Amino acid sequence: MCLTYPRLARMNYNELKIRILGLFEPMQEFDSLKIRELLATEKTVKLTDKAVEMALLRYWRQGLLGRTRRAGRFQYALTERGLARREWLLKNR
């Protein structure tokens, strides 16, 4: 007997990066809660809170996002490097 499982929708590694970096305009900041809310409105892929938080941490470590702590929450902003990476990713999809 062969069991089959429905395929889960999986996001390409860079698709999440494109979606998160695409939320930002220059000089705009979002906290992690707002980023999760904006991603949740897309309805195309369900992401856990932990997945979004880990992605934000990775992008901060890569220098794509800057972050500051205000009122107990991190505020994220797109860096020049993040803007360049977003443009490159969009050209090379």
mmCIF file of C-alpha atoms in Angstrom, residues 7-93:
data_model
loop_
_atom_site.group_PDB
_atom_site.id
_atom_site.type_symbol
_atom_site.label_atom_id
_atom_site.label_comp_id
_atom_site.label_asym_id
_atom_site.label_seq_id
_atom_site.Cartn_x
_atom_site.Cartn_y
_atom_site.Cartn_z
ATOM 1 C CA ARG A 7 2.489 18.555 -1.692
ATOM 2 C CA LEU A 8 2.967 21.512 0.565
ATOM 3 C CA ALA A 9 3.392 24.860 -1.093
ATOM 4 C CA ARG A 10 7.060 25.691 -0.708
ATOM 5 C CA MET A 11 8.594 29.025 -1.281
ATOM 6 C CA ASN A 12 11.818 29.407 -3.230
ATOM 7 C CA TYR A 13 14.658 30.496 -0.926
ATOM 8 C CA ASN A 14 14.775 33.994 -2.405
ATOM 9 C CA GLU A 15 11.002 34.487 -2.669
ATOM 10 C CA LEU A 16 10.644 35.285 1.019
ATOM 11 C CA LYS A 17 13.607 37.643 0.765
ATOM 12 C CA ILE A 18 11.979 39.429 -2.189
ATOM 13 C CA ARG A 19 8.652 39.686 -0.333
ATOM 14 C CA ILE A 20 10.148 41.061 2.859
ATOM 15 C CA LEU A 21 12.540 43.481 1.164
ATOM 16 C CA GLY A 22 9.699 44.567 -1.120
ATOM 17 C CA LEU A 23 7.677 45.806 1.847
ATOM 18 C CA PHE A 24 10.123 48.636 2.484
ATOM 19 C CA GLU A 25 10.517 52.011 0.864
ATOM 20 C CA PRO A 26 13.637 54.091 1.555
ATOM 21 C CA MET A 27 13.567 55.708 5.012
ATOM 22 C CA GLN A 28 10.618 53.536 6.098
ATOM 23 C CA GLU A 29 10.706 51.407 9.255
ATOM 24 C CA PHE A 30 8.523 48.527 10.382
ATOM 25 C CA ASP A 31 8.610 46.469 13.545
ATOM 26 C CA SER A 32 8.513 42.694 13.289
ATOM 27 C CA LEU A 33 4.814 42.591 14.197
ATOM 28 C CA LYS A 34 3.904 44.946 11.331
ATOM 29 C CA ILE A 35 6.009 42.917 8.882
ATOM 30 C CA ARG A 36 4.186 39.732 9.923
ATOM 31 C CA GLU A 37 0.825 41.499 9.494
ATOM 32 C CA LEU A 38 1.759 42.727 6.011
ATOM 33 C CA LEU A 39 2.909 39.262 4.951
ATOM 34 C CA ALA A 40 -0.261 37.693 6.362
ATOM 35 C CA THR A 41 -2.441 39.847 4.103
ATOM 36 C CA GLU A 42 -0.898 38.252 1.007
ATOM 37 C CA LYS A 43 -2.688 34.932 1.668
ATOM 38 C CA THR A 44 -0.413 33.093 -0.788
ATOM 39 C CA VAL A 45 1.826 31.426 1.767
ATOM 40 C CA LYS A 46 1.269 30.900 5.465
ATOM 41 C CA LEU A 47 4.347 31.693 7.524
ATOM 42 C CA THR A 48 4.809 31.146 11.210
ATOM 43 C CA ASP A 49 5.841 34.037 13.423
ATOM 44 C CA LYS A 50 9.121 32.259 14.127
ATOM 45 C CA ALA A 51 9.871 31.862 10.398
ATOM 46 C CA VAL A 52 9.416 35.593 9.808
ATOM 47 C CA GLU A 53 11.486 36.522 12.857
ATOM 48 C CA MET A 54 14.318 34.213 11.777
ATOM 49 C CA ALA A 55 14.230 35.639 8.249
ATOM 50 C CA LEU A 56 14.474 39.176 9.646
ATOM 51 C CA LEU A 57 17.432 38.134 11.797
ATOM 52 C CA ARG A 58 19.183 36.571 8.772
ATOM 53 C CA TYR A 59 18.629 39.650 6.620
ATOM 54 C CA TRP A 60 19.907 41.911 9.390
ATOM 55 C CA ARG A 61 23.039 39.764 9.734
ATOM 56 C CA GLN A 62 23.521 39.895 5.942
ATOM 57 C CA GLY A 63 23.334 43.694 6.072
ATOM 58 C CA LEU A 64 20.129 43.873 4.024
ATOM 59 C CA LEU A 65 18.131 45.372 6.875
ATOM 60 C CA GLY A 66 19.142 47.740 9.626
ATOM 61 C CA ARG A 67 17.492 47.499 13.013
ATOM 62 C CA THR A 68 17.111 49.569 16.145
ATOM 63 C CA ARG A 69 15.349 48.759 19.379
ATOM 64 C CA ARG A 70 12.489 51.048 20.409
ATOM 65 C CA ALA A 71 9.906 50.391 23.100
ATOM 66 C CA GLY A 72 11.055 46.794 23.462
ATOM 67 C CA ARG A 73 10.651 45.972 19.746
ATOM 68 C CA PHE A 74 13.084 45.924 16.865
ATOM 69 C CA GLN A 75 12.420 48.424 14.092
ATOM 70 C CA TYR A 76 13.721 47.289 10.697
ATOM 71 C CA ALA A 77 14.683 49.496 7.769
ATOM 72 C CA LEU A 78 16.032 48.682 4.309
ATOM 73 C CA THR A 79 19.736 49.411 3.852
ATOM 74 C CA GLU A 80 21.408 50.429 0.599
ATOM 75 C CA ARG A 81 22.751 46.912 0.341
ATOM 76 C CA GLY A 82 19.207 45.560 0.821
ATOM 77 C CA LEU A 83 17.874 47.859 -1.885
ATOM 78 C CA ALA A 84 20.591 46.702 -4.296
ATOM 79 C CA ARG A 85 19.905 43.048 -3.444
ATOM 80 C CA ARG A 86 16.154 43.481 -3.977
ATOM 81 C CA GLU A 87 16.733 45.035 -7.391
ATOM 82 C CA TRP A 88 19.178 42.286 -8.343
ATOM 83 C CA LEU A 89 16.792 39.533 -7.207
ATOM 84 C CA LEU A 90 13.903 41.045 -9.163
ATOM 85 C CA LYS A 91 16.024 41.196 -12.338
ATOM 86 C CA ASN A 92 17.311 37.634 -11.951
ATOM 87 C CA ARG A 93 14.173 35.728 -10.996
#
